Amino acid sequence: MLRTRRLAGLVGLLGLCALATIAPAQEQAPPAAAQQGSAPTMAAPATPTPTTAAPTTTAPAHLPDGNSAPEGNPAPLELQPVAPSGSAPAPIAPAPMPETTLPHDLSPWGMFMAADVVVKAVMIGLAFASLVTWTVWLAKSLELAGAKVRAQRAVRAISEAASLADAGKALGNAGGPGALLVRAAGEEVAMSEGISGKGDGLKERVASRLARIEAAAGRRMSRGTGVLATIGSTAPFVGLFGTVWGIMNSFIGISKAQTTNLAVVAPGIAEALLATAIGLVAAIPAVVIYNVFARSITGYRQVLADASAGVERLVSRDLDISAVAHAARRQPLAAE
């Protein structure tokens, strides 16, 4: 009897395996029951019909010692449902993604406040450099405009004067390098009175003084533009240093967080790139303003050169007039 029960259990398990491998339809196999004293029989398989319900079947439960479970209390065995032939597979729902929010305020001020100390220092330095650039632009623009007006006024007075004395009277106590050129030439002429054969020597001395005055005026007008050149050439590299430092800190944060989530990566990189942006904002206007001032100062020096040439012409004219008058006075004396 025990062997008969074991044989019945084996036949039931084989039926379950055949049921799981049949495709595309499932077969509902009735459990094989062992009758005491009779040979095990197996029912003919029914016609396969598609079904959506999960078929279940029962088989005798075998105990570890080889004995079967008591008759009339079979252990249930559930099979997974198989999709019928011709039907689409059931869609697999995607796993819910964790909601992530950016931990920083990505406005310029928020990125500045969340930046590293070194990056903050770089940004503050670049902002100060930009402030210096615009301050120099305002101050030098006003200074250069006033100097050009005074120099052009002096050029007109010198060109309209018939002598050095007339130019000095026209300019009076006016300020600026143009009036200073006229006064310096008059002082040199006055100091050279009584020197015999003073013509060529006087012209050289006057030209030397005028050249020094002109050079001093050009240097004074160029003062402050060197700062613009320095800011324009170094600000991008300072901003790049802040960017490199910020990106390095971002990579360190990524390695600590053990994630490449955009919410972790984006704020640090944005803060680093802000330093480069501020560097460009400081450098581009500095370069443009420096080039504008370079052209303007060159034009101002040309105006001073015109004034200096006019003073030299007046001195030469006065010398020639003096020589003609001296020769005219000496002719009556020679006739007597």
mmCIF file of C-alpha atoms in Angstrom:
data_model
loop_
_atom_site.group_PDB
_atom_site.id
_atom_site.type_symbol
_atom_site.label_atom_id
_atom_site.label_comp_id
_atom_site.label_asym_id
_atom_site.label_seq_id
_atom_site.Cartn_x
_atom_site.Cartn_y
_atom_site.Cartn_z
ATOM 1 C CA MET A 1 0.000 0.000 0.000
ATOM 2 C CA LEU A 2 2.825 2.428 0.815
ATOM 3 C CA ARG A 3 4.467 1.706 -2.560
ATOM 4 C CA THR A 4 1.138 2.310 -4.291
ATOM 5 C CA ARG A 5 0.785 5.716 -2.597
ATOM 6 C CA ARG A 6 4.320 6.661 -3.565
ATOM 7 C CA LEU A 7 3.661 5.688 -7.159
ATOM 8 C CA ALA A 8 0.480 7.751 -7.164
ATOM 9 C CA GLY A 9 2.377 10.789 -5.811
ATOM 10 C CA LEU A 10 5.069 10.405 -8.502
ATOM 11 C CA VAL A 11 2.441 10.243 -11.223
ATOM 12 C CA GLY A 12 0.811 13.388 -9.830
ATOM 13 C CA LEU A 13 4.110 15.307 -9.883
ATOM 14 C CA LEU A 14 4.772 14.239 -13.498
ATOM 15 C CA GLY A 15 1.310 15.518 -14.428
ATOM 16 C CA LEU A 16 2.057 18.878 -12.794
ATOM 17 C CA CYS A 17 5.345 19.220 -14.734
ATOM 18 C CA ALA A 18 3.567 18.432 -18.022
ATOM 19 C CA LEU A 19 0.887 21.014 -17.187
ATOM 20 C CA ALA A 20 3.510 23.758 -16.547
ATOM 21 C CA THR A 21 5.315 23.164 -19.861
ATOM 22 C CA ILE A 22 2.275 22.995 -22.161
ATOM 23 C CA ALA A 23 1.940 26.250 -24.253
ATOM 24 C CA PRO A 24 0.180 28.398 -25.270
ATOM 25 C CA ALA A 25 -2.854 27.087 -23.299
ATOM 26 C CA GLN A 26 -3.081 25.548 -19.916
ATOM 27 C CA GLU A 27 -4.561 22.214 -19.140
ATOM 28 C CA GLN A 28 -6.624 21.543 -16.147
ATOM 29 C CA ALA A 29 -5.381 18.181 -14.936
ATOM 30 C CA PRO A 30 -7.398 16.539 -12.215
ATOM 31 C CA PRO A 31 -5.376 15.286 -9.313
ATOM 32 C CA ALA A 32 -4.477 11.669 -9.346
ATOM 33 C CA ALA A 33 -5.928 10.009 -6.324
ATOM 34 C CA ALA A 34 -4.741 6.685 -5.102
ATOM 35 C CA GLN A 35 -7.440 4.211 -4.089
ATOM 36 C CA GLN A 36 -6.581 1.661 -1.474
ATOM 37 C CA GLY A 37 -6.168 -1.733 -3.045
ATOM 38 C CA SER A 38 -6.510 -0.557 -6.646
ATOM 39 C CA ALA A 39 -3.971 0.317 -9.342
ATOM 40 C CA PRO A 40 -3.261 4.077 -9.919
ATOM 41 C CA THR A 41 -5.080 5.526 -12.872
ATOM 42 C CA MET A 42 -4.674 8.903 -14.617
ATOM 43 C CA ALA A 43 -7.547 10.840 -16.202
ATOM 44 C CA ALA A 44 -7.363 11.773 -19.884
ATOM 45 C CA PRO A 45 -6.318 15.415 -20.427
ATOM 46 C CA ALA A 46 -9.191 17.733 -21.171
ATOM 47 C CA THR A 47 -9.318 19.997 -24.183
ATOM 48 C CA PRO A 48 -7.084 23.050 -23.445
ATOM 49 C CA THR A 49 -9.095 26.175 -22.957
ATOM 50 C CA PRO A 50 -7.629 29.665 -22.345
ATOM 51 C CA THR A 51 -8.206 30.907 -18.904
ATOM 52 C CA THR A 52 -7.021 33.860 -16.933
ATOM 53 C CA ALA A 53 -7.405 32.289 -13.543
ATOM 54 C CA ALA A 54 -4.388 30.753 -11.924
ATOM 55 C CA PRO A 55 -4.866 26.950 -12.035
ATOM 56 C CA THR A 56 -4.250 25.104 -8.870
ATOM 57 C CA THR A 57 -3.788 21.428 -8.300
ATOM 58 C CA THR A 58 -3.136 19.297 -5.364
ATOM 59 C CA ALA A 59 -0.640 16.545 -4.877
ATOM 60 C CA PRO A 60 0.103 14.325 -1.994
ATOM 61 C CA ALA A 61 2.508 15.930 0.360
ATOM 62 C CA HIS A 62 5.575 13.793 0.997
ATOM 63 C CA LEU A 63 7.153 13.846 4.342
ATOM 64 C CA PRO A 64 10.928 13.928 4.739
ATOM 65 C CA ASP A 65 10.985 10.273 5.881
ATOM 66 C CA GLY A 66 9.383 9.067 2.643
ATOM 67 C CA ASN A 67 5.882 8.606 4.093
ATOM 68 C CA SER A 68 3.057 10.411 2.407
ATOM 69 C CA ALA A 69 0.623 12.704 4.102
ATOM 70 C CA PRO A 70 -2.546 11.197 5.491
ATOM 71 C CA GLU A 71 -5.062 10.322 2.811
ATOM 72 C CA GLY A 72 -7.801 12.880 2.315
ATOM 73 C CA ASN A 73 -5.576 15.869 3.333
ATOM 74 C CA PRO A 74 -3.488 16.620 0.223
ATOM 75 C CA ALA A 75 -1.023 19.543 0.293
ATOM 76 C CA PRO A 76 -2.017 22.287 -2.169
ATOM 77 C CA LEU A 77 0.476 23.337 -4.866
ATOM 78 C CA GLU A 78 -0.138 26.619 -6.670
ATOM 79 C CA LEU A 79 1.166 27.432 -10.143
ATOM 80 C CA GLN A 80 1.803 30.880 -11.619
ATOM 81 C CA PRO A 81 -0.770 31.983 -14.204
ATOM 82 C CA VAL A 82 0.329 31.736 -17.847
ATOM 83 C CA ALA A 83 -0.940 34.288 -20.350
ATOM 84 C CA PRO A 84 -3.172 32.727 -23.026
ATOM 85 C CA SER A 85 -1.939 32.469 -26.613
ATOM 86 C CA GLY A 86 -2.316 35.652 -28.698
ATOM 87 C CA SER A 87 -2.718 38.004 -25.745
ATOM 88 C CA ALA A 88 -0.296 40.845 -25.032
ATOM 89 C CA PRO A 89 1.900 40.498 -21.977
ATOM 90 C CA ALA A 90 0.837 42.462 -18.956
ATOM 91 C CA PRO A 91 2.698 45.798 -18.714
ATOM 92 C CA ILE A 92 5.293 46.060 -16.028
ATOM 93 C CA ALA A 93 4.792 49.149 -13.910
ATOM 94 C CA PRO A 94 8.006 51.173 -13.560
ATOM 95 C CA ALA A 95 9.502 51.448 -10.154
ATOM 96 C CA PRO A 96 8.601 54.755 -8.525
ATOM 97 C CA MET A 97 11.484 57.222 -8.632
ATOM 98 C CA PRO A 98 12.312 59.025 -5.436
ATOM 99 C CA GLU A 99 11.337 62.650 -5.494
ATOM 100 C CA THR A 100 14.416 64.857 -5.474
ATOM 101 C CA THR A 101 14.551 68.579 -4.997
ATOM 102 C CA LEU A 102 17.494 70.875 -5.568
ATOM 103 C CA PRO A 103 19.023 71.610 -2.184
ATOM 104 C CA HIS A 104 20.263 75.082 -3.198
ATOM 105 C CA ASP A 105 18.797 78.299 -4.476
ATOM 106 C CA LEU A 106 20.194 78.578 -8.007
ATOM 107 C CA SER A 107 19.779 82.352 -8.262
ATOM 108 C CA PRO A 108 23.080 84.311 -8.519
ATOM 109 C CA TRP A 109 22.853 85.486 -4.915
ATOM 110 C CA GLY A 110 21.895 82.021 -3.689
ATOM 111 C CA MET A 111 24.804 80.426 -5.545
ATOM 112 C CA PHE A 112 27.165 83.034 -4.101
ATOM 113 C CA MET A 113 25.988 82.375 -0.554
ATOM 114 C CA ALA A 114 26.287 78.588 -1.005
ATOM 115 C CA ALA A 115 29.745 78.736 -2.607
ATOM 116 C CA ASP A 116 32.998 77.722 -0.962
ATOM 117 C CA VAL A 117 35.057 80.320 0.935
ATOM 118 C CA VAL A 118 37.734 80.406 -1.768
ATOM 119 C CA VAL A 119 35.149 80.819 -4.525
ATOM 120 C CA LYS A 120 33.471 83.581 -2.526
ATOM 121 C CA ALA A 121 36.799 85.396 -2.159
ATOM 122 C CA VAL A 122 37.376 85.123 -5.920
ATOM 123 C CA MET A 123 33.913 86.500 -6.665
ATOM 124 C CA ILE A 124 34.332 89.410 -4.248
ATOM 125 C CA GLY A 125 37.727 90.271 -5.736
ATOM 126 C CA LEU A 126 36.335 90.216 -9.269
ATOM 127 C CA ALA A 127 33.376 92.368 -8.237
ATOM 128 C CA PHE A 128 35.783 94.883 -6.686
ATOM 129 C CA ALA A 129 37.868 94.850 -9.886
ATOM 130 C CA SER A 130 34.739 95.572 -11.909
ATOM 131 C CA LEU A 131 33.925 98.474 -9.569
ATOM 132 C CA VAL A 132 37.454 99.850 -10.047
ATOM 133 C CA THR A 133 37.066 99.566 -13.823
ATOM 134 C CA TRP A 134 33.913 101.651 -13.920
ATOM 135 C CA THR A 135 35.330 104.165 -11.428
ATOM 136 C CA VAL A 136 38.419 104.684 -13.593
ATOM 137 C CA TRP A 137 36.200 104.978 -16.660
ATOM 138 C CA LEU A 138 34.107 107.746 -15.092
ATOM 139 C CA ALA A 139 37.054 109.665 -13.637
ATOM 140 C CA LYS A 140 39.284 109.430 -16.716
ATOM 141 C CA SER A 141 36.430 110.274 -19.072
ATOM 142 C CA LEU A 142 35.767 113.528 -17.227
ATOM 143 C CA GLU A 143 39.479 114.326 -16.931
ATOM 144 C CA LEU A 144 40.198 113.567 -20.573
ATOM 145 C CA ALA A 145 37.223 115.576 -21.815
ATOM 146 C CA GLY A 146 38.277 118.648 -19.803
ATOM 147 C CA ALA A 147 41.930 118.326 -20.879
ATOM 148 C CA LYS A 148 40.956 118.108 -24.553
ATOM 149 C CA VAL A 149 38.804 121.226 -24.285
ATOM 150 C CA ARG A 150 41.633 123.220 -22.646
ATOM 151 C CA ALA A 151 44.229 121.945 -25.138
ATOM 152 C CA GLN A 152 42.070 122.843 -28.134
ATOM 153 C CA ARG A 153 41.450 126.314 -26.685
ATOM 154 C CA ALA A 154 45.212 126.792 -26.291
ATOM 155 C CA VAL A 155 45.831 125.621 -29.877
ATOM 156 C CA ARG A 156 43.343 128.184 -31.204
ATOM 157 C CA ALA A 157 44.894 130.990 -29.151
ATOM 158 C CA ILE A 158 48.409 130.055 -30.290
ATOM 159 C CA SER A 159 47.449 129.786 -33.947
ATOM 160 C CA GLU A 160 45.687 133.170 -33.884
ATOM 161 C CA ALA A 161 48.496 135.014 -32.044
ATOM 162 C CA ALA A 162 51.116 136.979 -33.972
ATOM 163 C CA SER A 163 53.769 136.649 -31.288
ATOM 164 C CA LEU A 164 54.513 134.734 -28.134
ATOM 165 C CA ALA A 165 53.473 137.710 -26.038
ATOM 166 C CA ASP A 166 50.081 137.876 -27.753
ATOM 167 C CA ALA A 167 49.526 134.154 -27.097
ATOM 168 C CA GLY A 168 50.383 134.656 -23.417
ATOM 169 C CA LYS A 169 47.890 137.538 -23.152
ATOM 170 C CA ALA A 170 45.168 135.488 -24.871
ATOM 171 C CA LEU A 171 45.578 132.562 -22.530
ATOM 172 C CA GLY A 172 46.172 134.623 -19.412
ATOM 173 C CA ASN A 173 46.089 132.494 -16.284
ATOM 174 C CA ALA A 174 44.295 129.590 -17.960
ATOM 175 C CA GLY A 175 45.225 126.158 -16.797
ATOM 176 C CA GLY A 176 46.211 123.158 -18.787
ATOM 177 C CA PRO A 177 49.346 122.026 -20.615
ATOM 178 C CA GLY A 178 48.697 124.385 -23.568
ATOM 179 C CA ALA A 179 48.929 127.528 -21.460
ATOM 180 C CA LEU A 180 51.895 126.004 -19.608
ATOM 181 C CA LEU A 181 53.725 125.590 -22.923
ATOM 182 C CA VAL A 182 53.296 129.266 -23.749
ATOM 183 C CA ARG A 183 54.439 130.406 -20.298
ATOM 184 C CA ALA A 184 57.458 128.072 -20.325
ATOM 185 C CA ALA A 185 58.558 129.408 -23.725
ATOM 186 C CA GLY A 186 58.171 133.001 -22.501
ATOM 187 C CA GLU A 187 60.257 132.264 -19.414
ATOM 188 C CA GLU A 188 63.016 130.712 -21.532
ATOM 189 C CA VAL A 189 63.047 133.691 -23.896
ATOM 190 C CA ALA A 190 63.255 136.071 -20.933
ATOM 191 C CA MET A 191 66.154 134.135 -19.382
ATOM 192 C CA SER A 192 68.002 134.167 -22.713
ATOM 193 C CA GLU A 193 68.008 137.990 -23.070
ATOM 194 C CA GLY A 194 71.427 139.489 -23.583
ATOM 195 C CA ILE A 195 72.930 136.281 -24.986
ATOM 196 C CA SER A 196 74.705 136.940 -28.284
ATOM 197 C CA GLY A 197 73.801 134.570 -31.090
ATOM 198 C CA LYS A 198 70.907 133.210 -29.048
ATOM 199 C CA GLY A 199 68.771 132.113 -32.011
ATOM 200 C CA ASP A 200 69.629 128.454 -32.455
ATOM 201 C CA GLY A 201 70.412 127.859 -28.800
ATOM 202 C CA LEU A 202 67.140 129.422 -27.709
ATOM 203 C CA LYS A 203 65.136 127.260 -30.092
ATOM 204 C CA GLU A 204 66.780 124.119 -28.737
ATOM 205 C CA ARG A 205 66.158 125.111 -25.140
ATOM 206 C CA VAL A 206 62.533 125.988 -25.826
ATOM 207 C CA ALA A 207 61.973 122.703 -27.715
ATOM 208 C CA SER A 208 63.476 120.749 -24.833
ATOM 209 C CA ARG A 209 61.215 122.370 -22.255
ATOM 210 C CA LEU A 210 58.152 121.954 -24.425
ATOM 211 C CA ALA A 211 58.915 118.259 -25.016
ATOM 212 C CA ARG A 212 59.214 117.629 -21.276
ATOM 213 C CA ILE A 213 55.943 119.413 -20.569
ATOM 214 C CA GLU A 214 54.212 117.463 -23.311
ATOM 215 C CA ALA A 215 55.544 114.119 -22.026
ATOM 216 C CA ALA A 216 54.523 114.942 -18.442
ATOM 217 C CA ALA A 217 50.993 115.795 -19.588
ATOM 218 C CA GLY A 218 50.758 112.491 -21.505
ATOM 219 C CA ARG A 219 51.950 110.489 -18.503
ATOM 220 C CA ARG A 220 49.518 112.249 -16.229
ATOM 221 C CA MET A 221 46.663 111.528 -18.595
ATOM 222 C CA SER A 222 47.669 107.849 -18.903
ATOM 223 C CA ARG A 223 47.673 107.401 -15.133
ATOM 224 C CA GLY A 224 45.091 104.811 -14.107
ATOM 225 C CA THR A 225 44.819 103.074 -17.452
ATOM 226 C CA GLY A 226 47.404 100.488 -16.396
ATOM 227 C CA VAL A 227 44.881 99.190 -13.843
ATOM 228 C CA LEU A 228 42.435 98.569 -16.673
ATOM 229 C CA ALA A 229 45.061 96.628 -18.604
ATOM 230 C CA THR A 230 45.839 94.507 -15.543
ATOM 231 C CA ILE A 231 42.176 93.750 -14.847
ATOM 232 C CA GLY A 232 41.479 92.940 -18.469
ATOM 233 C CA SER A 233 44.356 90.481 -18.707
ATOM 234 C CA THR A 234 44.076 88.726 -15.323
ATOM 235 C CA ALA A 235 40.349 88.701 -14.460
ATOM 236 C CA PRO A 236 39.476 85.730 -16.735
ATOM 237 C CA PHE A 237 42.238 83.630 -15.193
ATOM 238 C CA VAL A 238 41.168 84.557 -11.657
ATOM 239 C CA GLY A 239 37.616 83.527 -12.514
ATOM 240 C CA LEU A 240 38.932 80.292 -14.013
ATOM 241 C CA PHE A 241 40.759 79.564 -10.771
ATOM 242 C CA GLY A 242 37.497 79.946 -8.871
ATOM 243 C CA THR A 243 35.773 77.644 -11.356
ATOM 244 C CA VAL A 244 38.423 74.947 -11.020
ATOM 245 C CA TRP A 245 38.252 75.130 -7.244
ATOM 246 C CA GLY A 246 34.450 74.924 -7.231
ATOM 247 C CA ILE A 247 34.322 71.973 -9.626
ATOM 248 C CA MET A 248 36.926 70.168 -7.543
ATOM 249 C CA ASN A 249 34.735 70.610 -4.466
ATOM 250 C CA SER A 250 31.732 69.371 -6.481
ATOM 251 C CA PHE A 251 33.554 66.171 -7.414
ATOM 252 C CA ILE A 252 34.519 65.664 -3.789
ATOM 253 C CA GLY A 253 30.856 66.056 -2.820
ATOM 254 C CA ILE A 254 29.808 63.559 -5.484
ATOM 255 C CA SER A 255 32.284 61.003 -4.194
ATOM 256 C CA LYS A 256 31.053 61.462 -0.633
ATOM 257 C CA ALA A 257 27.389 61.225 -1.622
ATOM 258 C CA GLN A 258 28.042 58.124 -3.764
ATOM 259 C CA THR A 259 25.610 59.409 -6.386
ATOM 260 C CA THR A 260 25.612 61.244 -9.683
ATOM 261 C CA ASN A 261 22.130 62.665 -9.234
ATOM 262 C CA LEU A 262 21.702 66.046 -10.922
ATOM 263 C CA ALA A 263 20.418 67.514 -7.687
ATOM 264 C CA VAL A 264 23.817 66.799 -6.132
ATOM 265 C CA VAL A 265 26.013 67.703 -9.112
ATOM 266 C CA ALA A 266 24.312 70.808 -10.508
ATOM 267 C CA PRO A 267 24.608 73.320 -7.616
ATOM 268 C CA GLY A 268 28.379 73.001 -7.174
ATOM 269 C CA ILE A 269 29.088 73.237 -10.891
ATOM 270 C CA ALA A 270 26.758 76.235 -11.233
ATOM 271 C CA GLU A 271 28.525 78.002 -8.363
ATOM 272 C CA ALA A 272 31.881 77.312 -9.997
ATOM 273 C CA LEU A 273 30.778 78.615 -13.383
ATOM 274 C CA LEU A 274 29.459 81.775 -11.733
ATOM 275 C CA ALA A 275 33.055 82.715 -10.879
ATOM 276 C CA THR A 276 34.059 82.512 -14.533
ATOM 277 C CA ALA A 277 31.038 84.599 -15.528
ATOM 278 C CA ILE A 278 31.976 87.327 -13.043
ATOM 279 C CA GLY A 279 35.568 87.220 -14.311
ATOM 280 C CA LEU A 280 34.379 87.825 -17.867
ATOM 281 C CA VAL A 281 32.055 90.598 -16.698
ATOM 282 C CA ALA A 282 35.051 92.308 -15.084
ATOM 283 C CA ALA A 283 37.523 91.670 -17.909
ATOM 284 C CA ILE A 284 35.550 92.542 -21.058
ATOM 285 C CA PRO A 285 34.614 96.132 -20.071
ATOM 286 C CA ALA A 286 38.164 96.725 -18.799
ATOM 287 C CA VAL A 287 39.686 95.757 -22.150
ATOM 288 C CA VAL A 288 37.184 97.825 -24.129
ATOM 289 C CA ILE A 289 37.606 100.894 -21.906
ATOM 290 C CA TYR A 290 41.390 100.578 -22.016
ATOM 291 C CA ASN A 291 41.377 100.570 -25.821
ATOM 292 C CA VAL A 292 39.060 103.587 -25.909
ATOM 293 C CA PHE A 293 41.290 105.506 -23.507
ATOM 294 C CA ALA A 294 44.417 104.543 -25.463
ATOM 295 C CA ARG A 295 42.968 106.088 -28.616
ATOM 296 C CA SER A 296 41.691 109.150 -26.756
ATOM 297 C CA ILE A 297 45.044 109.771 -25.051
ATOM 298 C CA THR A 298 46.832 109.424 -28.369
ATOM 299 C CA GLY A 299 44.552 112.087 -29.815
ATOM 300 C CA TYR A 300 45.164 114.306 -26.786
ATOM 301 C CA ARG A 301 48.898 114.009 -27.259
ATOM 302 C CA GLN A 302 48.495 115.019 -30.877
ATOM 303 C CA VAL A 303 46.668 118.166 -29.764
ATOM 304 C CA LEU A 304 49.513 118.943 -27.348
ATOM 305 C CA ALA A 305 52.012 118.344 -30.148
ATOM 306 C CA ASP A 306 50.145 120.903 -32.280
ATOM 307 C CA ALA A 307 50.273 123.395 -29.414
ATOM 308 C CA SER A 308 54.002 122.774 -28.900
ATOM 309 C CA ALA A 309 54.698 123.225 -32.613
ATOM 310 C CA GLY A 310 52.720 126.472 -32.577
ATOM 311 C CA VAL A 311 54.768 127.798 -29.643
ATOM 312 C CA GLU A 312 57.999 126.922 -31.434
ATOM 313 C CA ARG A 313 56.794 128.807 -34.507
ATOM 314 C CA LEU A 314 55.998 131.860 -32.380
ATOM 315 C CA VAL A 315 59.458 131.747 -30.789
ATOM 316 C CA SER A 316 61.126 131.409 -34.180
ATOM 317 C CA ARG A 317 59.018 134.275 -35.560
ATOM 318 C CA ASP A 318 59.893 136.502 -32.626
ATOM 319 C CA LEU A 319 63.575 135.716 -33.128
ATOM 320 C CA ASP A 320 63.390 136.571 -36.816
ATOM 321 C CA ILE A 321 61.462 139.787 -36.140
ATOM 322 C CA SER A 322 63.991 140.742 -33.485
ATOM 323 C CA ALA A 323 66.857 140.014 -35.869
ATOM 324 C CA VAL A 324 65.273 142.138 -38.635
ATOM 325 C CA ALA A 325 64.637 145.016 -36.209
ATOM 326 C CA HIS A 326 68.186 144.778 -34.908
ATOM 327 C CA ALA A 327 69.543 144.868 -38.464
ATOM 328 C CA ALA A 328 67.340 147.850 -39.285
ATOM 329 C CA ARG A 329 68.672 149.763 -36.292
ATOM 330 C CA ARG A 330 72.243 148.963 -37.257
ATOM 331 C CA GLN A 331 71.867 150.249 -40.855
ATOM 332 C CA PRO A 332 71.488 153.960 -39.955
ATOM 333 C CA LEU A 333 74.436 153.663 -37.626
ATOM 334 C CA ALA A 334 76.537 152.135 -40.398
ATOM 335 C CA ALA A 335 75.511 154.894 -42.848
ATOM 336 C CA GLU A 336 76.591 157.603 -40.427
#
